[in-house]
Structures are given as C-alpha cells and as structure tokens.
mmCIF file with all atom_site columns, C-alpha atoms (C1' of nucleotides) in Angstrom:
data_model
loop_
_atom_site.group_PDB
_atom_site.id
_atom_site.type_symbol
_atom_site.label_atom_id
_atom_site.label_alt_id
_atom_site.label_comp_id
_atom_site.label_asym_id
_atom_site.label_entity_id
_atom_site.label_seq_id
_atom_site.pdbx_PDB_ins_code
_atom_site.Cartn_x
_atom_site.Cartn_y
_atom_site.Cartn_z
_atom_site.occupancy
_atom_site.B_iso_or_equiv
_atom_site.pdbx_formal_charge
_atom_site.auth_seq_id
_atom_site.auth_comp_id
_atom_site.auth_asym_id
_atom_site.auth_atom_id
_atom_site.pdbx_PDB_model_num
ATOM 1   C CA    . MET A 1 1   ? 81.968  97.463  95.306  1.00 63.00 ? 1227 MET A CA    1
ATOM 2   C CA    . LEU A 1 2   ? 83.615  100.263 98.185  1.00 74.00 ? 1228 LEU A CA    1
ATOM 3   C CA    . VAL A 1 3   ? 81.628  102.193 100.056 1.00 70.00 ? 1229 VAL A CA    1
ATOM 4   C CA    . THR A 1 4   ? 83.855  104.222 102.197 1.00 83.00 ? 1230 THR A CA    1
ATOM 5   C CA    . SER A 1 5   ? 85.147  108.079 101.731 1.00 91.00 ? 1231 SER A CA    1
ATOM 6   C CA    . CYS A 1 6   ? 88.377  108.087 100.495 1.00 95.00 ? 1232 CYS A CA    1
ATOM 7   C CA    . VAL A 1 7   ? 90.890  110.598 98.526  1.00 97.00 ? 1233 VAL A CA    1
ATOM 8   C CA    . VAL A 1 8   ? 92.871  109.204 96.073  1.00 97.00 ? 1234 VAL A CA    1
ATOM 9   C CA    . LEU A 1 9   ? 96.149  111.515 95.393  1.00 97.00 ? 1235 LEU A CA    1
ATOM 10  C CA    . ASP A 1 10  ? 98.619  112.576 93.260  1.00 97.00 ? 1236 ASP A CA    1
ATOM 11  C CA    . PHE A 1 11  ? 101.896 114.965 93.380  1.00 97.00 ? 1237 PHE A CA    1
ATOM 12  C CA    . GLU A 1 12  ? 103.716 116.335 90.602  1.00 96.00 ? 1238 GLU A CA    1
ATOM 13  C CA    . THR A 1 13  ? 107.473 117.244 91.898  1.00 96.00 ? 1239 THR A CA    1
ATOM 14  C CA    . THR A 1 14  ? 110.822 118.749 90.958  1.00 96.00 ? 1240 THR A CA    1
ATOM 15  C CA    . GLY A 1 15  ? 112.319 114.727 91.489  1.00 94.00 ? 1241 GLY A CA    1
ATOM 16  C CA    . LEU A 1 16  ? 112.037 112.335 93.601  1.00 94.00 ? 1242 LEU A CA    1
ATOM 17  C CA    . SER A 1 17  ? 112.983 113.194 96.715  1.00 93.00 ? 1243 SER A CA    1
ATOM 18  C CA    . PRO A 1 18  ? 111.902 115.531 99.479  1.00 94.00 ? 1244 PRO A CA    1
ATOM 19  C CA    . ASP A 1 19  ? 115.385 114.953 101.462 1.00 92.00 ? 1245 ASP A CA    1
ATOM 20  C CA    . GLN A 1 20  ? 116.883 116.390 98.505  1.00 91.00 ? 1246 GLN A CA    1
ATOM 21  C CA    . GLY A 1 21  ? 115.399 119.678 98.372  1.00 93.00 ? 1247 GLY A CA    1
ATOM 22  C CA    . ASP A 1 22  ? 112.516 118.762 95.925  1.00 95.00 ? 1248 ASP A CA    1
ATOM 23  C CA    . ARG A 1 23  ? 108.864 120.377 95.941  1.00 96.00 ? 1249 ARG A CA    1
ATOM 24  C CA    . VAL A 1 24  ? 105.641 119.493 94.902  1.00 97.00 ? 1250 VAL A CA    1
ATOM 25  C CA    . THR A 1 25  ? 104.517 121.481 91.718  1.00 97.00 ? 1251 THR A CA    1
ATOM 26  C CA    . GLU A 1 26  ? 101.024 120.342 91.044  1.00 97.00 ? 1252 GLU A CA    1
ATOM 27  C CA    . VAL A 1 27  ? 98.988  118.499 93.459  1.00 97.00 ? 1253 VAL A CA    1
ATOM 28  C CA    . ALA A 1 28  ? 95.260  116.753 92.934  1.00 97.00 ? 1254 ALA A CA    1
ATOM 29  C CA    . ALA A 1 29  ? 93.015  114.904 95.148  1.00 97.00 ? 1255 ALA A CA    1
ATOM 30  C CA    . VAL A 1 30  ? 89.788  113.166 94.582  1.00 97.00 ? 1256 VAL A CA    1
ATOM 31  C CA    . ARG A 1 31  ? 87.294  112.092 96.575  1.00 96.00 ? 1257 ARG A CA    1
ATOM 32  C CA    . VAL A 1 32  ? 86.020  108.394 95.528  1.00 95.00 ? 1258 VAL A CA    1
ATOM 33  C CA    . ALA A 1 33  ? 82.719  106.947 97.860  1.00 91.00 ? 1259 ALA A CA    1
ATOM 34  C CA    . ASN A 1 34  ? 79.580  104.763 96.957  1.00 88.00 ? 1260 ASN A CA    1
ATOM 35  C CA    . ASN A 1 35  ? 82.068  103.207 94.541  1.00 87.00 ? 1261 ASN A CA    1
ATOM 36  C CA    . GLN A 1 36  ? 82.126  106.794 92.636  1.00 91.00 ? 1262 GLN A CA    1
ATOM 37  C CA    . VAL A 1 37  ? 84.642  109.245 91.593  1.00 92.00 ? 1263 VAL A CA    1
ATOM 38  C CA    . LEU A 1 38  ? 82.816  112.676 93.400  1.00 92.00 ? 1264 LEU A CA    1
ATOM 39  C CA    . GLU A 1 39  ? 84.517  115.697 94.063  1.00 93.00 ? 1265 GLU A CA    1
ATOM 40  C CA    . HIS A 1 40  ? 88.487  116.587 93.809  1.00 95.00 ? 1266 HIS A CA    1
ATOM 41  C CA    . TYR A 1 41  ? 90.769  119.582 94.693  1.00 97.00 ? 1267 TYR A CA    1
ATOM 42  C CA    . ALA A 1 42  ? 93.310  120.880 91.988  1.00 96.00 ? 1268 ALA A CA    1
ATOM 43  C CA    . SER A 1 43  ? 96.080  123.116 92.150  1.00 97.00 ? 1269 SER A CA    1
ATOM 44  C CA    . LEU A 1 44  ? 99.794  124.230 90.323  1.00 97.00 ? 1270 LEU A CA    1
ATOM 45  C CA    . ALA A 1 45  ? 101.833 124.923 93.706  1.00 97.00 ? 1271 ALA A CA    1
ATOM 46  C CA    . ASN A 1 46  ? 104.821 127.460 93.346  1.00 96.00 ? 1272 ASN A CA    1
ATOM 47  C CA    . ALA A 1 47  ? 107.465 126.720 96.089  1.00 95.00 ? 1273 ALA A CA    1
ATOM 48  C CA    . GLY A 1 48  ? 109.808 128.378 94.335  1.00 93.00 ? 1274 GLY A CA    1
ATOM 49  C CA    . ARG A 1 49  ? 112.138 126.020 93.557  1.00 93.00 ? 1275 ARG A CA    1
ATOM 50  C CA    . SER A 1 50  ? 113.478 125.038 89.827  1.00 93.00 ? 1276 SER A CA    1
ATOM 51  C CA    . VAL A 1 51  ? 111.819 122.454 87.652  1.00 94.00 ? 1277 VAL A CA    1
ATOM 52  C CA    . PRO A 1 52  ? 114.310 120.181 86.107  1.00 94.00 ? 1278 PRO A CA    1
ATOM 53  C CA    . GLY A 1 53  ? 114.052 120.661 82.276  1.00 92.00 ? 1279 GLY A CA    1
ATOM 54  C CA    . PHE A 1 54  ? 113.785 116.900 81.778  1.00 91.00 ? 1280 PHE A CA    1
ATOM 55  C CA    . VAL A 1 55  ? 110.802 116.913 84.643  1.00 93.00 ? 1281 VAL A CA    1
ATOM 56  C CA    . THR A 1 56  ? 109.124 120.178 82.226  1.00 93.00 ? 1282 THR A CA    1
ATOM 57  C CA    . GLN A 1 57  ? 109.503 117.543 79.090  1.00 91.00 ? 1283 GLN A CA    1
ATOM 58  C CA    . LEU A 1 58  ? 107.771 114.792 81.227  1.00 91.00 ? 1284 LEU A CA    1
ATOM 59  C CA    . THR A 1 59  ? 105.398 116.378 83.393  1.00 93.00 ? 1285 THR A CA    1
ATOM 60  C CA    . GLY A 1 60  ? 104.650 119.823 80.832  1.00 93.00 ? 1286 GLY A CA    1
ATOM 61  C CA    . ILE A 1 61  ? 104.781 122.116 84.230  1.00 95.00 ? 1287 ILE A CA    1
ATOM 62  C CA    . SER A 1 62  ? 107.196 125.087 83.570  1.00 93.00 ? 1288 SER A CA    1
ATOM 63  C CA    . MET A 1 63  ? 108.804 127.546 85.517  1.00 94.00 ? 1289 MET A CA    1
ATOM 64  C CA    . GLN A 1 64  ? 106.608 129.872 83.666  1.00 94.00 ? 1290 GLN A CA    1
ATOM 65  C CA    . MET A 1 65  ? 103.516 127.808 85.062  1.00 94.00 ? 1291 MET A CA    1
ATOM 66  C CA    . LEU A 1 66  ? 104.690 127.910 88.193  1.00 95.00 ? 1292 LEU A CA    1
ATOM 67  C CA    . ARG A 1 67  ? 105.701 131.622 88.416  1.00 94.00 ? 1293 ARG A CA    1
ATOM 68  C CA    . THR A 1 68  ? 101.488 132.568 88.466  1.00 94.00 ? 1294 THR A CA    1
ATOM 69  C CA    . ALA A 1 69  ? 100.382 129.265 90.663  1.00 96.00 ? 1295 ALA A CA    1
ATOM 70  C CA    . PRO A 1 70  ? 99.000  130.299 93.836  1.00 97.00 ? 1296 PRO A CA    1
ATOM 71  C CA    . PRO A 1 71  ? 101.949 129.695 97.203  1.00 97.00 ? 1297 PRO A CA    1
ATOM 72  C CA    . ILE A 1 72  ? 102.348 126.176 97.917  1.00 96.00 ? 1298 ILE A CA    1
ATOM 73  C CA    . ARG A 1 73  ? 101.414 126.521 101.811 1.00 96.00 ? 1299 ARG A CA    1
ATOM 74  C CA    . GLN A 1 74  ? 98.069  127.872 100.519 1.00 97.00 ? 1300 GLN A CA    1
ATOM 75  C CA    . VAL A 1 75  ? 97.491  125.027 97.991  1.00 97.00 ? 1301 VAL A CA    1
ATOM 76  C CA    . ILE A 1 76  ? 98.552  122.510 101.189 1.00 97.00 ? 1302 ILE A CA    1
ATOM 77  C CA    . HIS A 1 77  ? 96.648  123.865 103.607 1.00 97.00 ? 1303 HIS A CA    1
ATOM 78  C CA    . ALA A 1 78  ? 93.598  123.329 101.314 1.00 97.00 ? 1304 ALA A CA    1
ATOM 79  C CA    . LEU A 1 79  ? 94.612  119.757 100.257 1.00 97.00 ? 1305 LEU A CA    1
ATOM 80  C CA    . ALA A 1 80  ? 94.555  119.340 103.877 1.00 97.00 ? 1306 ALA A CA    1
ATOM 81  C CA    . THR A 1 81  ? 90.941  120.220 104.436 1.00 97.00 ? 1307 THR A CA    1
ATOM 82  C CA    . PHE A 1 82  ? 90.014  118.340 101.654 1.00 97.00 ? 1308 PHE A CA    1
ATOM 83  C CA    . ILE A 1 83  ? 91.933  115.053 102.390 1.00 96.00 ? 1309 ILE A CA    1
ATOM 84  C CA    . GLY A 1 84  ? 90.645  115.368 106.346 1.00 95.00 ? 1310 GLY A CA    1
ATOM 85  C CA    . THR A 1 85  ? 90.922  112.425 108.107 1.00 94.00 ? 1311 THR A CA    1
ATOM 86  C CA    . ASP A 1 86  ? 90.135  109.951 104.819 1.00 95.00 ? 1312 ASP A CA    1
ATOM 87  C CA    . PRO A 1 87  ? 92.253  107.137 104.110 1.00 95.00 ? 1313 PRO A CA    1
ATOM 88  C CA    . VAL A 1 88  ? 95.277  108.693 101.499 1.00 96.00 ? 1314 VAL A CA    1
ATOM 89  C CA    . ILE A 1 89  ? 95.587  106.502 98.410  1.00 96.00 ? 1315 ILE A CA    1
ATOM 90  C CA    . ALA A 1 90  ? 98.132  106.727 95.705  1.00 97.00 ? 1316 ALA A CA    1
ATOM 91  C CA    . HIS A 1 91  ? 99.737  104.485 93.015  1.00 96.00 ? 1317 HIS A CA    1
ATOM 92  C CA    . ASN A 1 92  ? 103.499 103.954 94.766  1.00 95.00 ? 1318 ASN A CA    1
ATOM 93  C CA    . ALA A 1 93  ? 101.961 105.478 97.145  1.00 95.00 ? 1319 ALA A CA    1
ATOM 94  C CA    . GLY A 1 94  ? 105.408 105.316 99.731  1.00 93.00 ? 1320 GLY A CA    1
ATOM 95  C CA    . PHE A 1 95  ? 106.686 108.219 96.972  1.00 95.00 ? 1321 PHE A CA    1
ATOM 96  C CA    . ASP A 1 96  ? 103.394 110.559 97.268  1.00 96.00 ? 1322 ASP A CA    1
ATOM 97  C CA    . ARG A 1 97  ? 103.632 109.960 101.337 1.00 95.00 ? 1323 ARG A CA    1
ATOM 98  C CA    . LYS A 1 98  ? 107.220 111.589 101.554 1.00 95.00 ? 1324 LYS A CA    1
ATOM 99  C CA    . PHE A 1 99  ? 105.641 114.461 100.073 1.00 96.00 ? 1325 PHE A CA    1
ATOM 100 C CA    . LEU A 1 100 ? 102.807 114.936 101.774 1.00 96.00 ? 1326 LEU A CA    1
ATOM 101 C CA    . ILE A 1 101 ? 104.887 114.539 105.055 1.00 95.00 ? 1327 ILE A CA    1
ATOM 102 C CA    . ALA A 1 102 ? 107.550 117.163 104.047 1.00 95.00 ? 1328 ALA A CA    1
ATOM 103 C CA    . GLU A 1 103 ? 104.825 119.250 102.662 1.00 97.00 ? 1329 GLU A CA    1
ATOM 104 C CA    . TYR A 1 104 ? 102.665 119.275 105.816 1.00 96.00 ? 1330 TYR A CA    1
ATOM 105 C CA    . ARG A 1 105 ? 106.245 120.369 107.670 1.00 95.00 ? 1331 ARG A CA    1
ATOM 106 C CA    . TYR A 1 106 ? 106.818 123.087 105.349 1.00 95.00 ? 1332 TYR A CA    1
ATOM 107 C CA    . ALA A 1 107 ? 103.465 124.815 105.957 1.00 96.00 ? 1333 ALA A CA    1
ATOM 108 C CA    . GLY A 1 108 ? 103.603 123.915 109.259 1.00 95.00 ? 1334 GLY A CA    1
ATOM 109 C CA    . LEU A 1 109 ? 101.050 121.151 109.690 1.00 95.00 ? 1335 LEU A CA    1
ATOM 110 C CA    . THR A 1 110 ? 101.184 118.181 111.960 1.00 93.00 ? 1336 THR A CA    1
ATOM 111 C CA    . PRO A 1 111 ? 102.310 115.277 109.862 1.00 91.00 ? 1337 PRO A CA    1
ATOM 112 C CA    . PRO A 1 112 ? 99.212  113.099 108.704 1.00 92.00 ? 1338 PRO A CA    1
ATOM 113 C CA    . THR A 1 113 ? 98.582  110.065 110.432 1.00 92.00 ? 1339 THR A CA    1
ATOM 114 C CA    . ASN A 1 114 ? 95.722  109.088 107.569 1.00 94.00 ? 1340 ASN A CA    1
ATOM 115 C CA    . ALA A 1 115 ? 95.876  105.403 106.456 1.00 94.00 ? 1341 ALA A CA    1
ATOM 116 C CA    . VAL A 1 116 ? 97.606  104.993 103.459 1.00 94.00 ? 1342 VAL A CA    1
ATOM 117 C CA    . ILE A 1 117 ? 96.572  102.272 100.793 1.00 94.00 ? 1343 ILE A CA    1
ATOM 118 C CA    . CYS A 1 118 ? 99.060  101.505 97.508  1.00 95.00 ? 1344 CYS A CA    1
ATOM 119 C CA    . THR A 1 119 ? 97.677  101.123 94.291  1.00 96.00 ? 1345 THR A CA    1
ATOM 120 C CA    . LEU A 1 120 ? 100.972 99.844  93.319  1.00 95.00 ? 1346 LEU A CA    1
ATOM 121 C CA    . ARG A 1 121 ? 100.857 97.324  95.387  1.00 93.00 ? 1347 ARG A CA    1
ATOM 122 C CA    . LEU A 1 122 ? 97.085  96.019  95.349  1.00 94.00 ? 1348 LEU A CA    1
ATOM 123 C CA    . ALA A 1 123 ? 97.300  95.724  91.179  1.00 94.00 ? 1349 ALA A CA    1
ATOM 124 C CA    . ARG A 1 124 ? 100.875 93.427  91.953  1.00 92.00 ? 1350 ARG A CA    1
ATOM 125 C CA    . ARG A 1 125 ? 98.566  91.440  94.359  1.00 90.00 ? 1351 ARG A CA    1
ATOM 126 C CA    . VAL A 1 126 ? 95.435  91.701  92.153  1.00 91.00 ? 1352 VAL A CA    1
ATOM 127 C CA    . LEU A 1 127 ? 96.377  91.137  88.025  1.00 92.00 ? 1353 LEU A CA    1
ATOM 128 C CA    . PRO A 1 128 ? 100.442 89.337  89.030  1.00 89.00 ? 1354 PRO A CA    1
ATOM 129 C CA    . HIS A 1 129 ? 100.473 88.266  85.366  1.00 89.00 ? 1355 HIS A CA    1
ATOM 130 C CA    . LEU A 1 130 ? 101.003 92.183  84.240  1.00 93.00 ? 1356 LEU A CA    1
ATOM 131 C CA    . PRO A 1 131 ? 104.233 92.939  82.398  1.00 91.00 ? 1357 PRO A CA    1
ATOM 132 C CA    . ASN A 1 132 ? 104.704 95.932  84.543  1.00 93.00 ? 1358 ASN A CA    1
ATOM 133 C CA    . HIS A 1 133 ? 102.542 97.420  87.240  1.00 95.00 ? 1359 HIS A CA    1
ATOM 134 C CA    . LYS A 1 134 ? 102.821 101.029 85.846  1.00 95.00 ? 1360 LYS A CA    1
ATOM 135 C CA    . LEU A 1 135 ? 99.876  103.022 86.309  1.00 96.00 ? 1361 LEU A CA    1
ATOM 136 C CA    . ALA A 1 136 ? 99.301  103.371 82.963  1.00 94.00 ? 1362 ALA A CA    1
ATOM 137 C CA    . THR A 1 137 ? 99.580  99.891  82.099  1.00 95.00 ? 1363 THR A CA    1
ATOM 138 C CA    . VAL A 1 138 ? 97.330  98.976  84.807  1.00 96.00 ? 1364 VAL A CA    1
ATOM 139 C CA    . ALA A 1 139 ? 94.571  101.610 83.844  1.00 96.00 ? 1365 ALA A CA    1
ATOM 140 C CA    . SER A 1 140 ? 94.963  100.044 79.736  1.00 94.00 ? 1366 SER A CA    1
ATOM 141 C CA    . HIS A 1 141 ? 94.572  96.013  80.910  1.00 95.00 ? 1367 HIS A CA    1
ATOM 142 C CA    . LEU A 1 142 ? 91.590  97.436  83.209  1.00 96.00 ? 1368 LEU A CA    1
ATOM 143 C CA    . GLY A 1 143 ? 90.126  99.376  80.360  1.00 95.00 ? 1369 GLY A CA    1
ATOM 144 C CA    . ILE A 1 144 ? 90.589  102.936 81.369  1.00 95.00 ? 1370 ILE A CA    1
ATOM 145 C CA    . ARG A 1 145 ? 91.507  105.855 79.431  1.00 91.00 ? 1371 ARG A CA    1
ATOM 146 C CA    . PHE A 1 146 ? 93.342  108.863 80.632  1.00 87.00 ? 1372 PHE A CA    1
ATOM 147 C CA    . PRO A 1 147 ? 91.219  111.898 80.483  1.00 83.00 ? 1373 PRO A CA    1
ATOM 148 C CA    . SER A 1 148 ? 93.925  113.712 79.405  1.00 81.00 ? 1374 SER A CA    1
ATOM 149 C CA    . ASN A 1 149 ? 97.698  114.435 79.870  1.00 81.00 ? 1375 ASN A CA    1
ATOM 150 C CA    . ALA A 1 150 ? 99.698  111.312 81.593  1.00 82.00 ? 1376 ALA A CA    1
ATOM 151 C CA    . HIS A 1 151 ? 101.533 112.981 84.104  1.00 89.00 ? 1377 HIS A CA    1
ATOM 152 C CA    . ARG A 1 152 ? 99.692  116.333 85.454  1.00 93.00 ? 1378 ARG A CA    1
ATOM 153 C CA    . ALA A 1 153 ? 98.525  115.593 88.436  1.00 95.00 ? 1379 ALA A CA    1
ATOM 154 C CA    . GLU A 1 154 ? 94.547  115.558 88.208  1.00 94.00 ? 1380 GLU A CA    1
ATOM 155 C CA    . ALA A 1 155 ? 94.632  113.066 85.303  1.00 94.00 ? 1381 ALA A CA    1
ATOM 156 C CA    . ASP A 1 156 ? 96.639  110.720 86.896  1.00 96.00 ? 1382 ASP A CA    1
ATOM 157 C CA    . ALA A 1 157 ? 94.955  110.683 90.087  1.00 96.00 ? 1383 ALA A CA    1
ATOM 158 C CA    . ARG A 1 158 ? 91.251  110.096 88.131  1.00 96.00 ? 1384 ARG A CA    1
ATOM 159 C CA    . VAL A 1 159 ? 92.890  107.202 86.177  1.00 96.00 ? 1385 VAL A CA    1
ATOM 160 C CA    . ALA A 1 160 ? 94.281  106.058 90.196  1.00 96.00 ? 1386 ALA A CA    1
ATOM 161 C CA    . ALA A 1 161 ? 91.099  106.468 91.022  1.00 96.00 ? 1387 ALA A CA    1
ATOM 162 C CA    . HIS A 1 162 ? 89.165  104.369 88.797  1.00 96.00 ? 1388 HIS A CA    1
ATOM 163 C CA    . VAL A 1 163 ? 91.723  101.753 89.216  1.00 96.00 ? 1389 VAL A CA    1
ATOM 164 C CA    . LEU A 1 164 ? 91.121  101.372 92.620  1.00 96.00 ? 1390 LEU A CA    1
ATOM 165 C CA    . LEU A 1 165 ? 87.378  101.157 91.686  1.00 95.00 ? 1391 LEU A CA    1
ATOM 166 C CA    . ALA A 1 166 ? 88.173  98.201  89.627  1.00 95.00 ? 1392 ALA A CA    1
ATOM 167 C CA    . LEU A 1 167 ? 90.644  96.116  91.629  1.00 94.00 ? 1393 LEU A CA    1
ATOM 168 C CA    . SER A 1 168 ? 88.288  96.836  94.619  1.00 93.00 ? 1394 SER A CA    1
ATOM 169 C CA    . GLU A 1 169 ? 85.368  95.915  92.096  1.00 92.00 ? 1395 GLU A CA    1
ATOM 170 C CA    . ARG A 1 170 ? 87.675  92.514  90.876  1.00 91.00 ? 1396 ARG A CA    1
ATOM 171 C CA    . LEU A 1 171 ? 88.367  91.431  94.362  1.00 88.00 ? 1397 LEU A CA    1
ATOM 172 C CA    . ALA A 1 172 ? 84.389  91.921  96.229  1.00 88.00 ? 1398 ALA A CA    1
ATOM 173 C CA    . ASP A 1 173 ? 83.475  89.770  92.506  1.00 87.00 ? 1399 ASP A CA    1
ATOM 174 C CA    . ALA A 1 174 ? 86.022  87.047  93.014  1.00 84.00 ? 1400 ALA A CA    1
ATOM 175 C CA    . HIS A 1 175 ? 86.091  86.649  96.958  1.00 82.00 ? 1401 HIS A CA    1
ATOM 176 C CA    . ASP A 1 176 ? 83.177  87.320  97.808  1.00 82.00 ? 1402 ASP A CA    1
ATOM 177 C CA    . LEU A 1 177 ? 84.621  90.186  99.880  1.00 80.00 ? 1403 LEU A CA    1
ATOM 178 C CA    . GLU A 1 178 ? 83.296  93.230  101.757 1.00 85.00 ? 1404 GLU A CA    1
ATOM 179 C CA    . VAL A 1 179 ? 86.205  95.440  100.070 1.00 88.00 ? 1405 VAL A CA    1
ATOM 180 C CA    . THR A 1 180 ? 86.639  98.422  102.656 1.00 88.00 ? 1406 THR A CA    1
ATOM 181 C CA    . PRO A 1 181 ? 89.956  100.655 102.874 1.00 88.00 ? 1407 PRO A CA    1
ATOM 182 C CA    . ASP A 1 182 ? 90.712  98.231  106.148 1.00 88.00 ? 1408 ASP A CA    1
ATOM 183 C CA    . VAL A 1 183 ? 90.391  95.105  104.080 1.00 88.00 ? 1409 VAL A CA    1
ATOM 184 C CA    . LEU A 1 184 ? 92.850  97.203  100.930 1.00 89.00 ? 1410 LEU A CA    1
ATOM 185 C CA    . GLY A 1 185 ? 95.056  97.945  103.399 1.00 87.00 ? 1411 GLY A CA    1
ATOM 186 C CA    . HIS A 1 186 ? 95.207  94.560  105.020 1.00 85.00 ? 1412 HIS A CA    1
ATOM 187 C CA    . ILE A 1 187 ? 96.079  93.054  101.211 1.00 86.00 ? 1413 ILE A CA    1
ATOM 188 C CA    . THR A 1 188 ? 98.368  95.308  100.505 1.00 87.00 ? 1414 THR A CA    1
ATOM 189 C CA    . ARG A 1 189 ? 100.900 94.867  103.660 1.00 84.00 ? 1415 ARG A CA    1
ATOM 190 C CA    . TRP A 1 190 ? 100.267 90.666  103.417 1.00 83.00 ? 1416 TRP A CA    1
ATOM 191 C CA    . PRO A 1 191 ? 103.506 88.994  101.724 1.00 81.00 ? 1417 PRO A CA    1
ATOM 192 C CA    . ILE A 1 192 ? 103.233 88.480  97.656  1.00 81.00 ? 1418 ILE A CA    1
ATOM 193 C CA    . ALA A 1 193 ? 104.329 84.950  97.681  1.00 78.00 ? 1419 ALA A CA    1
ATOM 194 C CA    . GLN A 1 194 ? 101.468 84.241  100.807 1.00 78.00 ? 1420 GLN A CA    1
ATOM 195 C CA    . TRP A 1 195 ? 98.974  85.741  98.633  1.00 76.00 ? 1421 TRP A CA    1
ATOM 196 C CA    . GLN A 1 196 ? 99.100  83.702  95.691  1.00 74.00 ? 1422 GLN A CA    1
ATOM 197 C CA    . THR A 1 197 ? 99.827  80.480  97.470  1.00 77.00 ? 1423 THR A CA    1
ATOM 198 C CA    . ARG A 1 198 ? 96.123  81.124  99.015  1.00 76.00 ? 1424 ARG A CA    1
ATOM 199 C CA    . LEU A 1 199 ? 94.640  82.349  95.348  1.00 72.00 ? 1425 LEU A CA    1
ATOM 200 C CA    . ALA A 1 200 ? 96.465  79.027  93.865  1.00 72.00 ? 1426 ALA A CA    1
ATOM 201 C CA    . ARG A 1 201 ? 94.426  77.121  96.681  1.00 76.00 ? 1427 ARG A CA    1
ATOM 202 C CA    . HIS A 1 202 ? 91.194  79.124  95.652  1.00 74.00 ? 1428 HIS A CA    1
ATOM 203 C CA    . GLN A 1 203 ? 91.632  80.584  99.273  1.00 75.00 ? 1429 GLN A CA    1
ATOM 204 C CA    . ALA A 1 204 ? 89.590  83.808  100.107 1.00 75.00 ? 1430 ALA A CA    1
ATOM 205 C CA    . PRO A 1 205 ? 92.791  86.980  100.613 1.00 74.00 ? 1431 PRO A CA    1
ATOM 206 C CA    . PRO A 1 206 ? 93.043  87.347  104.669 1.00 70.00 ? 1432 PRO A CA    1
ATOM 207 C CA    . VAL A 1 207 ? 91.272  89.974  106.001 1.00 70.00 ? 1433 VAL A CA    1
ATOM 208 C CA    . PRO A 1 208 ? 91.125  91.597  109.299 1.00 67.00 ? 1434 PRO A CA    1
ATOM 209 C CA    . PRO A 1 209 ? 88.872  90.286  111.891 1.00 65.00 ? 1435 PRO A CA    1
ATOM 210 C "C1'" . DT  B 2 1   ? 136.223 112.312 90.602  1.00 60.71 ? 772  DT  B "C1'" 1
ATOM 211 C "C1'" . DG  B 2 2   ? 132.138 110.353 91.406  1.00 60.71 ? 773  DG  B "C1'" 1
ATOM 212 C "C1'" . DC  B 2 3   ? 128.270 110.209 93.545  1.00 60.71 ? 774  DC  B "C1'" 1
ATOM 213 C "C1'" . DC  B 2 4   ? 123.929 111.822 94.121  1.00 60.71 ? 775  DC  B "C1'" 1
ATOM 214 C "C1'" . DA  B 2 5   ? 115.745 108.423 96.761  1.00 60.71 ? 776  DA  B "C1'" 1
ATOM 215 C "C1'" . DG  B 2 6   ? 114.047 104.593 98.842  1.00 60.71 ? 777  DG  B "C1'" 1
ATOM 216 C "C1'" . DG  B 2 7   ? 110.654 101.380 100.302 1.00 60.71 ? 778  DG  B "C1'" 1
ATOM 217 C "C1'" . DC  B 2 8   ? 109.212 96.983  98.109  1.00 60.71 ? 779  DC  B "C1'" 1
ATOM 218 C "C1'" . DC  B 2 9   ? 109.833 92.641  96.045  1.00 60.71 ? 780  DC  B "C1'" 1
ATOM 219 C "C1'" . DC  B 2 10  ? 112.341 88.542  93.624  1.00 60.71 ? 781  DC  B "C1'" 1
ATOM 220 C "C1'" . DT  B 2 11  ? 116.227 85.430  93.511  1.00 60.71 ? 782  DT  B "C1'" 1
ATOM 221 C "C1'" . DC  B 2 12  ? 120.704 82.265  91.076  1.00 60.71 ? 783  DC  B "C1'" 1
ATOM 222 C "C1'" . DT  B 2 13  ? 118.844 85.241  98.352  1.00 60.71 ? 784  DT  B "C1'" 1
ATOM 223 C "C1'" . DT  B 2 14  ? 119.553 85.814  103.975 1.00 60.71 ? 785  DT  B "C1'" 1
ATOM 224 C "C1'" . DT  B 2 15  ? 127.305 87.943  105.383 1.00 60.71 ? 786  DT  B "C1'" 1
ATOM 225 C "C1'" . DA  B 2 16  ? 123.366 90.626  98.895  1.00 60.71 ? 787  DA  B "C1'" 1
ATOM 226 C "C1'" . DG  B 2 17  ? 122.213 92.290  94.590  1.00 60.71 ? 788  DG  B "C1'" 1
ATOM 227 C "C1'" . DG  B 2 18  ? 119.382 94.688  91.291  1.00 60.71 ? 789  DG  B "C1'" 1
ATOM 228 C "C1'" . DG  B 2 19  ? 114.800 95.778  89.030  1.00 60.71 ? 790  DG  B "C1'" 1
ATOM 229 C "C1'" . DC  B 2 20  ? 110.250 98.373  89.876  1.00 60.71 ? 791  DC  B "C1'" 1
ATOM 230 C "C1'" . DC  B 2 21  ? 107.580 102.544 90.311  1.00 60.71 ? 792  DC  B "C1'" 1
ATOM 231 C "C1'" . DT  B 2 22  ? 107.258 106.985 91.633  1.00 60.71 ? 793  DT  B "C1'" 1
ATOM 232 C "C1'" . DT  B 2 23  ? 109.147 113.253 89.839  1.00 60.71 ? 794  DT  B "C1'" 1
#
DNA sequence: TGCCAGGCCCTCTTTAGGGCCTT
C-alpha cells in the first residue's frame, strides 16, 4: 500500500521540447495518499503559443479552446500550490519534469526540487514482459480504463495514478515491501539488468536502508 | 537543403547506434 502523499502530474503541450519554445496547454495533478486517488487540480492554460494541427488532432485541444483559458502564469502558480513539497510522479517523468521546470521559470517561480518518480521506468521493471510500456498499454494490462479521452491531462493523470497504485500493490505483495516514494525512487534508479537478476533469483528488490 | 528533444535502455556495445516514450 502506498500511504505517503504524492502528486501524479500530466501535461499536454504544443510539442516535445520547451527548449524549442514548446509550452504547456493543459495541466492535471492528482493527489494520491492512503492507496486512494484524492483531490485534483486541472486546467487548460493559455501561453499564447500556437498549437500545431497534429497536436490538436492528438489531444483535441484547439487554439479556440485556449483563447478562453486562464493565463498560464496563473495556472502554474495554482499548480505549484497544489503540488507543494510532495513527490511528483508521471509517466515518462523526464518529459513532464522539463516542462515543469521551464514553466516555473516563466512564471517567476524557483524551479521545483521535489522528488520525481517515473511510472514508465517502474512499469518496465515490474512488467518487463509487456510488448511496450505506453501508458495505455500498461493501464490496459492492469485492467485500468480511461475515464474519458486519452491524451487529455486529467484522464492521463488519473490513469497514471491508478497505474502507480496497482504497481505499488504488486511490489508490496510480491516482495513483502512497505512501498513508499523513497522505495519507488530507489527501485526506478536500479539498473534493469540487476533488477531482473534479483527477481530471477527470487530475491527482494533492493530498497533504501 | 536538411535538419530541427532528450534521456533511458538494449545490443550484432562500450571509440555506437537505434528503439522507446512523452506532445
């Protein structure tokens, strides 16, 4: 059981790289504690950046929708308040982390120092047999359904939160572990090859002292 | 004209290259 409070985050953006000028178009953050999905914060965000057609096709987020959305500075300040000092969790967390840091800077905030945990890395270690580790594939394998359209921030964040809880439960059951964000962080940093060697020997995964 | 992300991970590797994953 994952007892400690943490925040599962998902961004929709205009592209793949803040270094190339891409900006966030929608944020969703879901707080998880006591093995449950609790409150959430979600909002479209207007950063004044055009949305490429293929991104609108992928996410359903259009320029027209963003015209009436709150300014991104306001959204990021609200997000920062929501996240606080909790560990931040995301699927392919490196992607969301670099946008989080960039948007905090644009918003005049100090870049976050929260612990970051990646459910993609976790899924690759706990479910190595899957054909791929896209969020939809992992969720489907775990019997988790999207509450609405995939590739919208709130739906993806909620699904990632349930993926986190399901993977944590598997770890706890299989290895008699107390799963905390510290343990998850340690496990996802452990090299896959050594992880699989330990599993093959029926050894518990390495955890912090 | 051709390129335009980046970090992780694997392997026909390590003096490298390519697939995966996110929008």
